[in-house]
């Protein structure tokens, strides 16, 4: 079983706070370098996020398929000579393997340099980063679609929009990059769910509440997997990737189109973010009951 991550540190190398870790003596707390003061990118030996690089914008975003894709890509890149020509050739091949398919969001670039990094290759990260294996400290990110400056300086809206206590709670409980990356950019979904938990408890919650409460950690991990098991998802929109760069583009339809009562539901932001189909008050009641059970279970585990 993966232990919850301890204190987060990365090397004081330019731009390193956005990517890998090292054992160099000069170390900084990445929370201090992150907008919102909670670092969310490379969290632990098994938890990281590549959502801003279009990680989940593939035809089949299942955990098994994506793991195989990243393992294969990482293995192939390890054999690539570190020259501009060779890296460009690799990118073209990897790009065709993904972009040649029908992607859920056609103008959301999936970076072909996403791979598995870190000890044992258990987290998602950038294969071009100067700390990456085989790069000998050279920053090859300038060869990526967005360039090295964007890669080194971009922070997702979650850093600014989600309450710090919620970010710390999720960060501490998460145990796998797949579920964590699917959810960490879903600010409305996570904020609504955790606010409902707090309403039940009559107080705020944070990561300290997880100490000596393994059942609470399990409940949060179940919540992080909700996208992949949600029974009310629109079968015509089997999309897991979240396009969070523009609030009006590629967003799910209004939840009350078929059932106006859904708009007034306390769970409306969650139902919307999950691309739910709510055709009747009866289905709305079923969906709300499932979410209420999840919130009740976490609240009980945190008491």
PDB file of C-alpha atoms in Angstrom:
ATOM      1  CA  UNK A   1       0.000   0.000   0.000  1.00  0.00           C
ATOM      2  CA  UNK A   2       1.323   3.467  -0.871  1.00  0.00           C
ATOM      3  CA  UNK A   3       1.982   5.666   2.091  1.00  0.00           C
ATOM      4  CA  UNK A   4       0.582   9.229   2.109  1.00  0.00           C
ATOM      5  CA  UNK A   5       3.313  11.627   0.952  1.00  0.00           C
ATOM      6  CA  UNK A   6       5.388  13.498   3.479  1.00  0.00           C
ATOM      7  CA  UNK A   7       6.912  16.979   3.049  1.00  0.00           C
ATOM      8  CA  UNK A   8       7.442  17.955  -0.575  1.00  0.00           C
ATOM      9  CA  UNK A   9      10.822  19.177  -1.742  1.00  0.00           C
ATOM     10  CA  UNK A  10      12.511  19.747  -5.076  1.00  0.00           C
ATOM     11  CA  UNK A  11      15.930  20.993  -6.043  1.00  0.00           C
ATOM     12  CA  UNK A  12      16.605  24.695  -6.276  1.00  0.00           C
ATOM     13  CA  UNK A  13      17.316  24.340  -9.966  1.00  0.00           C
ATOM     14  CA  UNK A  14      15.647  26.873 -12.291  1.00  0.00           C
ATOM     15  CA  UNK A  15      12.111  25.673 -13.096  1.00  0.00           C
ATOM     16  CA  UNK A  16      12.602  22.465 -11.121  1.00  0.00           C
ATOM     17  CA  UNK A  17       9.640  23.248  -8.895  1.00  0.00           C
ATOM     18  CA  UNK A  18       7.383  22.308 -11.775  1.00  0.00           C
ATOM     19  CA  UNK A  19       8.806  18.861 -12.323  1.00  0.00           C
ATOM     20  CA  UNK A  20      11.249  16.424 -10.821  1.00  0.00           C
ATOM     21  CA  UNK A  21      12.982  15.913  -7.491  1.00  0.00           C
ATOM     22  CA  UNK A  22      16.621  15.217  -6.706  1.00  0.00           C
ATOM     23  CA  UNK A  23      18.928  14.594  -3.779  1.00  0.00           C
ATOM     24  CA  UNK A  24      20.902  17.801  -4.282  1.00  0.00           C
ATOM     25  CA  UNK A  25      21.604  19.694  -1.059  1.00  0.00           C
ATOM     26  CA  UNK A  26      19.936  22.949  -2.140  1.00  0.00           C
ATOM     27  CA  UNK A  27      16.263  22.251  -1.591  1.00  0.00           C
ATOM     28  CA  UNK A  28      13.227  24.460  -1.398  1.00  0.00           C
ATOM     29  CA  UNK A  29       9.647  23.969  -0.332  1.00  0.00           C
ATOM     30  CA  UNK A  30       7.661  24.142  -3.613  1.00  0.00           C
ATOM     31  CA  UNK A  31       4.539  25.350  -1.789  1.00  0.00           C
ATOM     32  CA  UNK A  32       6.317  28.691  -1.364  1.00  0.00           C
ATOM     33  CA  UNK A  33       6.848  28.959  -5.122  1.00  0.00           C
ATOM     34  CA  UNK A  34       3.315  28.019  -6.156  1.00  0.00           C
ATOM     35  CA  UNK A  35       0.308  30.342  -6.586  1.00  0.00           C
ATOM     36  CA  UNK A  36      -2.130  29.431  -3.843  1.00  0.00           C
ATOM     37  CA  UNK A  37       0.781  28.010  -1.807  1.00  0.00           C
ATOM     38  CA  UNK A  38      -0.070  24.345  -2.419  1.00  0.00           C
ATOM     39  CA  UNK A  39       2.151  22.555  -4.936  1.00  0.00           C
ATOM     40  CA  UNK A  40       0.163  20.130  -7.098  1.00  0.00           C
ATOM     41  CA  UNK A  41       2.387  18.966  -9.964  1.00  0.00           C
ATOM     42  CA  UNK A  42       4.848  16.312  -8.721  1.00  0.00           C
ATOM     43  CA  UNK A  43       3.394  15.239  -5.389  1.00  0.00           C
ATOM     44  CA  UNK A  44       4.915  11.894  -4.385  1.00  0.00           C
ATOM     45  CA  UNK A  45       6.684   8.855  -5.870  1.00  0.00           C
ATOM     46  CA  UNK A  46       3.331   7.698  -7.314  1.00  0.00           C
ATOM     47  CA  UNK A  47       1.280  10.902  -7.618  1.00  0.00           C
ATOM     48  CA  UNK A  48       1.659  13.645 -10.211  1.00  0.00           C
ATOM     49  CA  UNK A  49      -0.423  15.514 -12.767  1.00  0.00           C
ATOM     50  CA  UNK A  50      -0.055  15.920 -16.523  1.00  0.00           C
ATOM     51  CA  UNK A  51      -3.554  17.238 -17.222  1.00  0.00           C
ATOM     52  CA  UNK A  52      -2.345  20.604 -18.524  1.00  0.00           C
ATOM     53  CA  UNK A  53      -0.288  18.699 -21.126  1.00  0.00           C
ATOM     54  CA  UNK A  54      -3.418  17.005 -22.476  1.00  0.00           C
ATOM     55  CA  UNK A  55      -2.629  13.689 -20.800  1.00  0.00           C
ATOM     56  CA  UNK A  56      -6.207  12.374 -20.826  1.00  0.00           C
ATOM     57  CA  UNK A  57      -7.164  13.759 -24.238  1.00  0.00           C
ATOM     58  CA  UNK A  58      -6.859  10.398 -25.969  1.00  0.00           C
ATOM     59  CA  UNK A  59      -9.374   8.074 -27.570  1.00  0.00           C
ATOM     60  CA  UNK A  60      -9.201   5.487 -24.801  1.00  0.00           C
ATOM     61  CA  UNK A  61      -8.249   7.139 -21.495  1.00  0.00           C
ATOM     62  CA  UNK A  62      -8.601   4.032 -19.336  1.00  0.00           C
ATOM     63  CA  UNK A  63      -5.967   3.530 -16.661  1.00  0.00           C
ATOM     64  CA  UNK A  64      -4.668   0.350 -18.296  1.00  0.00           C
ATOM     65  CA  UNK A  65      -4.430   1.812 -21.810  1.00  0.00           C
ATOM     66  CA  UNK A  66      -2.775   5.020 -20.663  1.00  0.00           C
ATOM     67  CA  UNK A  67      -0.285   3.181 -18.488  1.00  0.00           C
ATOM     68  CA  UNK A  68       0.740   1.019 -21.446  1.00  0.00           C
ATOM     69  CA  UNK A  69       1.005   4.090 -23.675  1.00  0.00           C
ATOM     70  CA  UNK A  70       3.250   5.929 -21.224  1.00  0.00           C
ATOM     71  CA  UNK A  71       5.391   2.881 -20.510  1.00  0.00           C
ATOM     72  CA  UNK A  72       5.935   2.299 -24.218  1.00  0.00           C
ATOM     73  CA  UNK A  73       6.677   5.969 -24.867  1.00  0.00           C
ATOM     74  CA  UNK A  74       9.144   6.164 -21.984  1.00  0.00           C
ATOM     75  CA  UNK A  75      10.943   3.030 -23.132  1.00  0.00           C
ATOM     76  CA  UNK A  76      11.219   4.286 -26.708  1.00  0.00           C
ATOM     77  CA  UNK A  77      12.418   7.744 -25.669  1.00  0.00           C
ATOM     78  CA  UNK A  78      15.201   6.240 -23.555  1.00  0.00           C
ATOM     79  CA  UNK A  79      16.747   4.972 -26.809  1.00  0.00           C
ATOM     80  CA  UNK A  80      16.491   8.323 -28.615  1.00  0.00           C
ATOM     81  CA  UNK A  81      19.791  10.189 -29.161  1.00  0.00           C
ATOM     82  CA  UNK A  82      19.636  13.607 -27.547  1.00  0.00           C
ATOM     83  CA  UNK A  83      19.745  15.638 -30.725  1.00  0.00           C
ATOM     84  CA  UNK A  84      17.165  18.027 -32.145  1.00  0.00           C
ATOM     85  CA  UNK A  85      16.602  15.853 -35.196  1.00  0.00           C
ATOM     86  CA  UNK A  86      16.147  12.623 -33.242  1.00  0.00           C
ATOM     87  CA  UNK A  87      13.820  14.194 -30.682  1.00  0.00           C
ATOM     88  CA  UNK A  88      11.737  15.820 -33.418  1.00  0.00           C
ATOM     89  CA  UNK A  89      11.433  12.464 -35.168  1.00  0.00           C
ATOM     90  CA  UNK A  90      10.315  10.830 -31.922  1.00  0.00           C
ATOM     91  CA  UNK A  91       7.727  13.574 -31.402  1.00  0.00           C
ATOM     92  CA  UNK A  92       6.299  13.081 -34.880  1.00  0.00           C
ATOM     93  CA  UNK A  93       5.900   9.359 -34.338  1.00  0.00           C
ATOM     94  CA  UNK A  94       4.367   9.750 -30.867  1.00  0.00           C
ATOM     95  CA  UNK A  95       2.169  12.611 -32.092  1.00  0.00           C
ATOM     96  CA  UNK A  96       0.759  10.484 -34.918  1.00  0.00           C
ATOM     97  CA  UNK A  97      -0.002   7.623 -32.524  1.00  0.00           C
ATOM     98  CA  UNK A  98      -2.278   9.931 -30.513  1.00  0.00           C
ATOM     99  CA  UNK A  99      -3.354  12.722 -32.852  1.00  0.00           C
ATOM    100  CA  UNK A 100      -4.110  10.188 -35.584  1.00  0.00           C
ATOM    101  CA  UNK A 101      -6.936   8.964 -33.400  1.00  0.00           C
ATOM    102  CA  UNK A 102     -10.208  10.746 -32.703  1.00  0.00           C
ATOM    103  CA  UNK A 103      -9.535  12.876 -29.639  1.00  0.00           C
ATOM    104  CA  UNK A 104     -12.325  14.044 -27.294  1.00  0.00           C
ATOM    105  CA  UNK A 105     -11.186  17.688 -27.570  1.00  0.00           C
ATOM    106  CA  UNK A 106      -9.600  18.221 -30.958  1.00  0.00           C
ATOM    107  CA  UNK A 107      -7.872  21.527 -30.144  1.00  0.00           C
ATOM    108  CA  UNK A 108      -6.444  20.357 -26.795  1.00  0.00           C
ATOM    109  CA  UNK A 109      -2.869  19.307 -27.519  1.00  0.00           C
ATOM    110  CA  UNK A 110      -1.672  16.008 -26.077  1.00  0.00           C
ATOM    111  CA  UNK A 111       2.067  16.384 -25.539  1.00  0.00           C
ATOM    112  CA  UNK A 112       4.004  13.437 -27.014  1.00  0.00           C
ATOM    113  CA  UNK A 113       6.741  13.989 -24.443  1.00  0.00           C
ATOM    114  CA  UNK A 114       4.610  12.947 -21.498  1.00  0.00           C
ATOM    115  CA  UNK A 115       6.077   9.811 -20.002  1.00  0.00           C
ATOM    116  CA  UNK A 116       6.809   8.061 -16.733  1.00  0.00           C
ATOM    117  CA  UNK A 117       9.540   9.508 -14.540  1.00  0.00           C
ATOM    118  CA  UNK A 118      11.008   9.277 -11.060  1.00  0.00           C
ATOM    119  CA  UNK A 119      12.234   6.265  -9.089  1.00  0.00           C
ATOM    120  CA  UNK A 120      10.804   3.185 -10.770  1.00  0.00           C
ATOM    121  CA  UNK A 121       8.960   5.315 -13.356  1.00  0.00           C
ATOM    122  CA  UNK A 122       5.763   5.519 -11.315  1.00  0.00           C
ATOM    123  CA  UNK A 123       4.711   9.137 -11.954  1.00  0.00           C
ATOM    124  CA  UNK A 124       3.748  11.106 -15.054  1.00  0.00           C
ATOM    125  CA  UNK A 125       6.140  13.837 -16.092  1.00  0.00           C
ATOM    126  CA  UNK A 126       8.133  15.505 -18.832  1.00  0.00           C
ATOM    127  CA  UNK A 127      10.662  13.400 -20.725  1.00  0.00           C
ATOM    128  CA  UNK A 128      12.388  16.596 -21.923  1.00  0.00           C
ATOM    129  CA  UNK A 129      13.013  18.103 -18.495  1.00  0.00           C
ATOM    130  CA  UNK A 130      16.684  18.757 -17.639  1.00  0.00           C
ATOM    131  CA  UNK A 131      16.392  16.461 -14.634  1.00  0.00           C
ATOM    132  CA  UNK A 132      14.957  13.696 -16.799  1.00  0.00           C
ATOM    133  CA  UNK A 133      16.889  10.468 -17.207  1.00  0.00           C
ATOM    134  CA  UNK A 134      19.377  10.673 -20.065  1.00  0.00           C
ATOM    135  CA  UNK A 135      19.120  14.454 -20.515  1.00  0.00           C
ATOM    136  CA  UNK A 136      22.328  15.284 -18.619  1.00  0.00           C
ATOM    137  CA  UNK A 137      20.906  18.547 -17.319  1.00  0.00           C
ATOM    138  CA  UNK A 138      19.956  19.845 -20.778  1.00  0.00           C
ATOM    139  CA  UNK A 139      16.509  21.441 -21.039  1.00  0.00           C
ATOM    140  CA  UNK A 140      14.946  20.085 -24.240  1.00  0.00           C
ATOM    141  CA  UNK A 141      11.491  21.510 -23.520  1.00  0.00           C
ATOM    142  CA  UNK A 142      11.965  24.158 -26.184  1.00  0.00           C
ATOM    143  CA  UNK A 143      11.198  21.395 -28.682  1.00  0.00           C
ATOM    144  CA  UNK A 144       7.728  20.856 -27.243  1.00  0.00           C
ATOM    145  CA  UNK A 145       4.527  22.318 -28.681  1.00  0.00           C
ATOM    146  CA  UNK A 146       4.229  25.131 -26.130  1.00  0.00           C
ATOM    147  CA  UNK A 147       7.935  25.695 -25.529  1.00  0.00           C
ATOM    148  CA  UNK A 148      10.038  25.663 -22.394  1.00  0.00           C
ATOM    149  CA  UNK A 149       8.768  28.957 -20.946  1.00  0.00           C
ATOM    150  CA  UNK A 150       5.143  27.814 -20.841  1.00  0.00           C
ATOM    151  CA  UNK A 151       6.140  24.413 -19.488  1.00  0.00           C
ATOM    152  CA  UNK A 152       8.199  25.963 -16.715  1.00  0.00           C
ATOM    153  CA  UNK A 153       5.829  28.718 -15.620  1.00  0.00           C
ATOM    154  CA  UNK A 154       2.234  27.553 -16.161  1.00  0.00           C
ATOM    155  CA  UNK A 155       0.031  26.758 -13.172  1.00  0.00           C
ATOM    156  CA  UNK A 156      -3.493  25.390 -13.611  1.00  0.00           C
ATOM    157  CA  UNK A 157      -6.577  27.306 -12.358  1.00  0.00           C
ATOM    158  CA  UNK A 158      -6.861  24.956  -9.375  1.00  0.00           C
ATOM    159  CA  UNK A 159      -3.866  26.706  -7.835  1.00  0.00           C
ATOM    160  CA  UNK A 160      -5.880  29.933  -7.674  1.00  0.00           C
ATOM    161  CA  UNK A 161      -9.485  28.734  -7.436  1.00  0.00           C
ATOM    162  CA  UNK A 162      -9.630  25.818  -4.994  1.00  0.00           C
ATOM    163  CA  UNK A 163      -9.351  26.424  -1.249  1.00  0.00           C
ATOM    164  CA  UNK A 164      -5.842  25.556   0.009  1.00  0.00           C
ATOM    165  CA  UNK A 165      -7.223  23.206   2.668  1.00  0.00           C
ATOM    166  CA  UNK A 166      -8.996  21.167  -0.016  1.00  0.00           C
ATOM    167  CA  UNK A 167      -5.851  20.971  -2.135  1.00  0.00           C
ATOM    168  CA  UNK A 168      -3.794  19.773   0.818  1.00  0.00           C
ATOM    169  CA  UNK A 169      -6.436  17.180   1.701  1.00  0.00           C
ATOM    170  CA  UNK A 170      -6.556  15.730  -1.816  1.00  0.00           C
ATOM    171  CA  UNK A 171      -2.798  15.862  -2.211  1.00  0.00           C
ATOM    172  CA  UNK A 172      -2.210  13.913   0.967  1.00  0.00           C
ATOM    173  CA  UNK A 173      -4.826  11.232   0.323  1.00  0.00           C
ATOM    174  CA  UNK A 174      -4.094  10.538  -3.353  1.00  0.00           C
ATOM    175  CA  UNK A 175      -2.084   7.409  -4.113  1.00  0.00           C
ATOM    176  CA  UNK A 176      -1.969   7.210  -7.932  1.00  0.00           C
ATOM    177  CA  UNK A 177      -1.303   9.673 -10.722  1.00  0.00           C
ATOM    178  CA  UNK A 178      -4.260   8.478 -12.817  1.00  0.00           C
ATOM    179  CA  UNK A 179      -7.145   9.386 -10.493  1.00  0.00           C
ATOM    180  CA  UNK A 180      -5.327  12.399  -9.065  1.00  0.00           C
ATOM    181  CA  UNK A 181      -4.705  13.958 -12.485  1.00  0.00           C
ATOM    182  CA  UNK A 182      -8.269  13.330 -13.616  1.00  0.00           C
ATOM    183  CA  UNK A 183      -9.680  15.199 -10.640  1.00  0.00           C
ATOM    184  CA  UNK A 184      -7.263  17.873  -9.448  1.00  0.00           C
ATOM    185  CA  UNK A 185      -8.337  20.357 -12.148  1.00  0.00           C
ATOM    186  CA  UNK A 186     -12.055  19.849 -11.423  1.00  0.00           C
ATOM    187  CA  UNK A 187     -12.420  22.771  -9.026  1.00  0.00           C
ATOM    188  CA  UNK A 188     -16.237  22.964  -9.068  1.00  0.00           C
ATOM    189  CA  UNK A 189     -16.603  19.228  -8.565  1.00  0.00           C
ATOM    190  CA  UNK A 190     -14.110  18.956  -5.714  1.00  0.00           C
ATOM    191  CA  UNK A 191     -15.086  22.211  -4.047  1.00  0.00           C
ATOM    192  CA  UNK A 192     -18.784  21.324  -3.996  1.00  0.00           C
ATOM    193  CA  UNK A 193     -18.211  17.803  -2.677  1.00  0.00           C
ATOM    194  CA  UNK A 194     -15.851  18.839   0.116  1.00  0.00           C
ATOM    195  CA  UNK A 195     -18.088  21.769   1.091  1.00  0.00           C
ATOM    196  CA  UNK A 196     -20.935  19.274   1.490  1.00  0.00           C
ATOM    197  CA  UNK A 197     -18.710  17.168   3.743  1.00  0.00           C
ATOM    198  CA  UNK A 198     -17.887  20.216   5.848  1.00  0.00           C
ATOM    199  CA  UNK A 199     -21.578  21.110   6.141  1.00  0.00           C
ATOM    200  CA  UNK A 200     -22.231  17.670   7.582  1.00  0.00           C
ATOM    201  CA  UNK A 201     -19.392  18.037  10.062  1.00  0.00           C
ATOM    202  CA  UNK A 202     -20.101  21.622  11.045  1.00  0.00           C
ATOM    203  CA  UNK A 203     -16.453  22.594  10.611  1.00  0.00           C
ATOM    204  CA  UNK A 204     -13.658  22.895   8.092  1.00  0.00           C
ATOM    205  CA  UNK A 205     -11.477  19.934   7.176  1.00  0.00           C
ATOM    206  CA  UNK A 206      -7.849  19.784   6.087  1.00  0.00           C
ATOM    207  CA  UNK A 207      -5.034  17.300   5.634  1.00  0.00           C
ATOM    208  CA  UNK A 208      -4.396  17.020   9.376  1.00  0.00           C
ATOM    209  CA  UNK A 209      -7.771  15.301   9.680  1.00  0.00           C
ATOM    210  CA  UNK A 210      -6.355  12.334   7.780  1.00  0.00           C
ATOM    211  CA  UNK A 211      -3.878  11.449  10.507  1.00  0.00           C
ATOM    212  CA  UNK A 212      -4.801   8.104  12.093  1.00  0.00           C
ATOM    213  CA  UNK A 213      -7.926   7.938   9.910  1.00  0.00           C
ATOM    214  CA  UNK A 214      -7.233   5.357   7.184  1.00  0.00           C
ATOM    215  CA  UNK A 215     -10.956   5.010   6.435  1.00  0.00           C
ATOM    216  CA  UNK A 216     -11.099   8.708   5.539  1.00  0.00           C
ATOM    217  CA  UNK A 217      -8.148   8.279   3.168  1.00  0.00           C
ATOM    218  CA  UNK A 218      -9.954   5.366   1.521  1.00  0.00           C
ATOM    219  CA  UNK A 219     -13.147   7.423   1.157  1.00  0.00           C
ATOM    220  CA  UNK A 220     -11.285  10.274  -0.526  1.00  0.00           C
ATOM    221  CA  UNK A 221      -9.610   7.861  -2.923  1.00  0.00           C
ATOM    222  CA  UNK A 222     -13.035   6.470  -3.815  1.00  0.00           C
ATOM    223  CA  UNK A 223     -14.187  10.015  -4.526  1.00  0.00           C
ATOM    224  CA  UNK A 224     -11.144  10.644  -6.739  1.00  0.00           C
ATOM    225  CA  UNK A 225     -12.177   7.652  -8.872  1.00  0.00           C
ATOM    226  CA  UNK A 226     -15.748   8.887  -9.374  1.00  0.00           C
ATOM    227  CA  UNK A 227     -15.231   9.917 -13.001  1.00  0.00           C
ATOM    228  CA  UNK A 228     -14.465   6.361 -14.060  1.00  0.00           C
ATOM    229  CA  UNK A 229     -17.412   4.740 -12.262  1.00  0.00           C
ATOM    230  CA  UNK A 230     -20.159   7.385 -12.461  1.00  0.00           C
ATOM    231  CA  UNK A 231     -23.306   5.533 -13.647  1.00  0.00           C
ATOM    232  CA  UNK A 232     -25.168   8.642 -14.851  1.00  0.00           C
ATOM    233  CA  UNK A 233     -22.561   9.808 -17.370  1.00  0.00           C
ATOM    234  CA  UNK A 234     -23.845  10.680 -20.838  1.00  0.00           C
ATOM    235  CA  UNK A 235     -22.957   7.642 -23.014  1.00  0.00           C
ATOM    236  CA  UNK A 236     -22.775   9.955 -26.017  1.00  0.00           C
ATOM    237  CA  UNK A 237     -20.064  11.973 -24.264  1.00  0.00           C
ATOM    238  CA  UNK A 238     -17.707   9.375 -22.735  1.00  0.00           C
ATOM    239  CA  UNK A 239     -15.161  12.072 -22.024  1.00  0.00           C
ATOM    240  CA  UNK A 240     -12.868  12.037 -19.008  1.00  0.00           C
ATOM    241  CA  UNK A 241     -10.503  14.837 -19.968  1.00  0.00           C
ATOM    242  CA  UNK A 242     -11.273  18.276 -18.557  1.00  0.00           C
ATOM    243  CA  UNK A 243     -10.627  21.316 -20.751  1.00  0.00           C
ATOM    244  CA  UNK A 244     -10.005  23.912 -18.049  1.00  0.00           C
ATOM    245  CA  UNK A 245      -8.253  26.635 -20.040  1.00  0.00           C
ATOM    246  CA  UNK A 246     -11.442  28.435 -21.085  1.00  0.00           C
ATOM    247  CA  UNK A 247     -14.606  28.481 -19.006  1.00  0.00           C
ATOM    248  CA  UNK A 248     -16.918  28.547 -22.026  1.00  0.00           C
ATOM    249  CA  UNK A 249     -15.192  26.167 -24.417  1.00  0.00           C
ATOM    250  CA  UNK A 250     -15.733  22.407 -24.462  1.00  0.00           C
ATOM    251  CA  UNK A 251     -17.829  22.468 -21.307  1.00  0.00           C
ATOM    252  CA  UNK A 252     -20.620  20.016 -20.399  1.00  0.00           C
ATOM    253  CA  UNK A 253     -24.196  21.085 -21.182  1.00  0.00           C
ATOM    254  CA  UNK A 254     -26.464  22.599 -18.560  1.00  0.00           C
ATOM    255  CA  UNK A 255     -27.695  19.913 -16.198  1.00  0.00           C
ATOM    256  CA  UNK A 256     -31.319  21.079 -16.278  1.00  0.00           C
ATOM    257  CA  UNK A 257     -32.024  20.685 -19.993  1.00  0.00           C
ATOM    258  CA  UNK A 258     -34.130  17.561 -19.446  1.00  0.00           C
ATOM    259  CA  UNK A 259     -34.910  17.939 -15.757  1.00  0.00           C
ATOM    260  CA  UNK A 260     -35.191  21.582 -14.627  1.00  0.00           C
ATOM    261  CA  UNK A 261     -35.175  20.489 -10.971  1.00  0.00           C
ATOM    262  CA  UNK A 262     -31.531  19.475 -11.371  1.00  0.00           C
ATOM    263  CA  UNK A 263     -30.450  23.102 -11.665  1.00  0.00           C
ATOM    264  CA  UNK A 264     -31.544  23.727  -8.065  1.00  0.00           C
ATOM    265  CA  UNK A 265     -29.824  20.630  -6.689  1.00  0.00           C
ATOM    266  CA  UNK A 266     -27.046  21.270  -4.169  1.00  0.00           C
ATOM    267  CA  UNK A 267     -25.096  18.765  -6.252  1.00  0.00           C
ATOM    268  CA  UNK A 268     -25.618  20.593  -9.566  1.00  0.00           C
ATOM    269  CA  UNK A 269     -21.915  21.535 -10.051  1.00  0.00           C
ATOM    270  CA  UNK A 270     -20.891  17.916  -9.472  1.00  0.00           C
ATOM    271  CA  UNK A 271     -23.593  16.517 -11.754  1.00  0.00           C
ATOM    272  CA  UNK A 272     -22.571  18.960 -14.464  1.00  0.00           C
ATOM    273  CA  UNK A 273     -18.842  18.280 -14.175  1.00  0.00           C
ATOM    274  CA  UNK A 274     -19.510  14.549 -14.480  1.00  0.00           C
ATOM    275  CA  UNK A 275     -21.394  15.050 -17.768  1.00  0.00           C
ATOM    276  CA  UNK A 276     -24.494  13.527 -16.226  1.00  0.00           C
ATOM    277  CA  UNK A 277     -27.729  12.726 -18.026  1.00  0.00           C
ATOM    278  CA  UNK A 278     -30.629  13.531 -15.690  1.00  0.00           C
ATOM    279  CA  UNK A 279     -33.867  12.931 -17.633  1.00  0.00           C
ATOM    280  CA  UNK A 280     -36.292  12.914 -14.696  1.00  0.00           C
ATOM    281  CA  UNK A 281     -36.693  13.785 -11.003  1.00  0.00           C
ATOM    282  CA  UNK A 282     -36.432  10.071 -10.200  1.00  0.00           C
ATOM    283  CA  UNK A 283     -32.981   9.814 -11.798  1.00  0.00           C
ATOM    284  CA  UNK A 284     -31.984  13.052 -10.089  1.00  0.00           C
ATOM    285  CA  UNK A 285     -32.921  11.517  -6.750  1.00  0.00           C
ATOM    286  CA  UNK A 286     -30.802   8.437  -7.500  1.00  0.00           C
ATOM    287  CA  UNK A 287     -27.782  10.537  -8.431  1.00  0.00           C
ATOM    288  CA  UNK A 288     -28.156  12.756  -5.374  1.00  0.00           C
ATOM    289  CA  UNK A 289     -28.509   9.718  -3.126  1.00  0.00           C
ATOM    290  CA  UNK A 290     -25.238   8.276  -4.405  1.00  0.00           C
ATOM    291  CA  UNK A 291     -23.403  11.556  -3.797  1.00  0.00           C
ATOM    292  CA  UNK A 292     -25.020  11.970  -0.384  1.00  0.00           C
ATOM    293  CA  UNK A 293     -23.823   8.508   0.617  1.00  0.00           C
ATOM    294  CA  UNK A 294     -20.290   9.371  -0.449  1.00  0.00           C
ATOM    295  CA  UNK A 295     -20.320  12.658   1.481  1.00  0.00           C
ATOM    296  CA  UNK A 296     -21.907  11.015   4.529  1.00  0.00           C
ATOM    297  CA  UNK A 297     -19.294   8.270   4.492  1.00  0.00           C
ATOM    298  CA  UNK A 298     -16.380  10.684   4.355  1.00  0.00           C
ATOM    299  CA  UNK A 299     -17.871  12.918   7.048  1.00  0.00           C
ATOM    300  CA  UNK A 300     -18.306   9.926   9.352  1.00  0.00           C
ATOM    301  CA  UNK A 301     -14.749   8.757   8.685  1.00  0.00           C
ATOM    302  CA  UNK A 302     -13.369  12.205   9.514  1.00  0.00           C
ATOM    303  CA  UNK A 303     -15.137  12.489  12.880  1.00  0.00           C
TER     304      UNK A 303
END
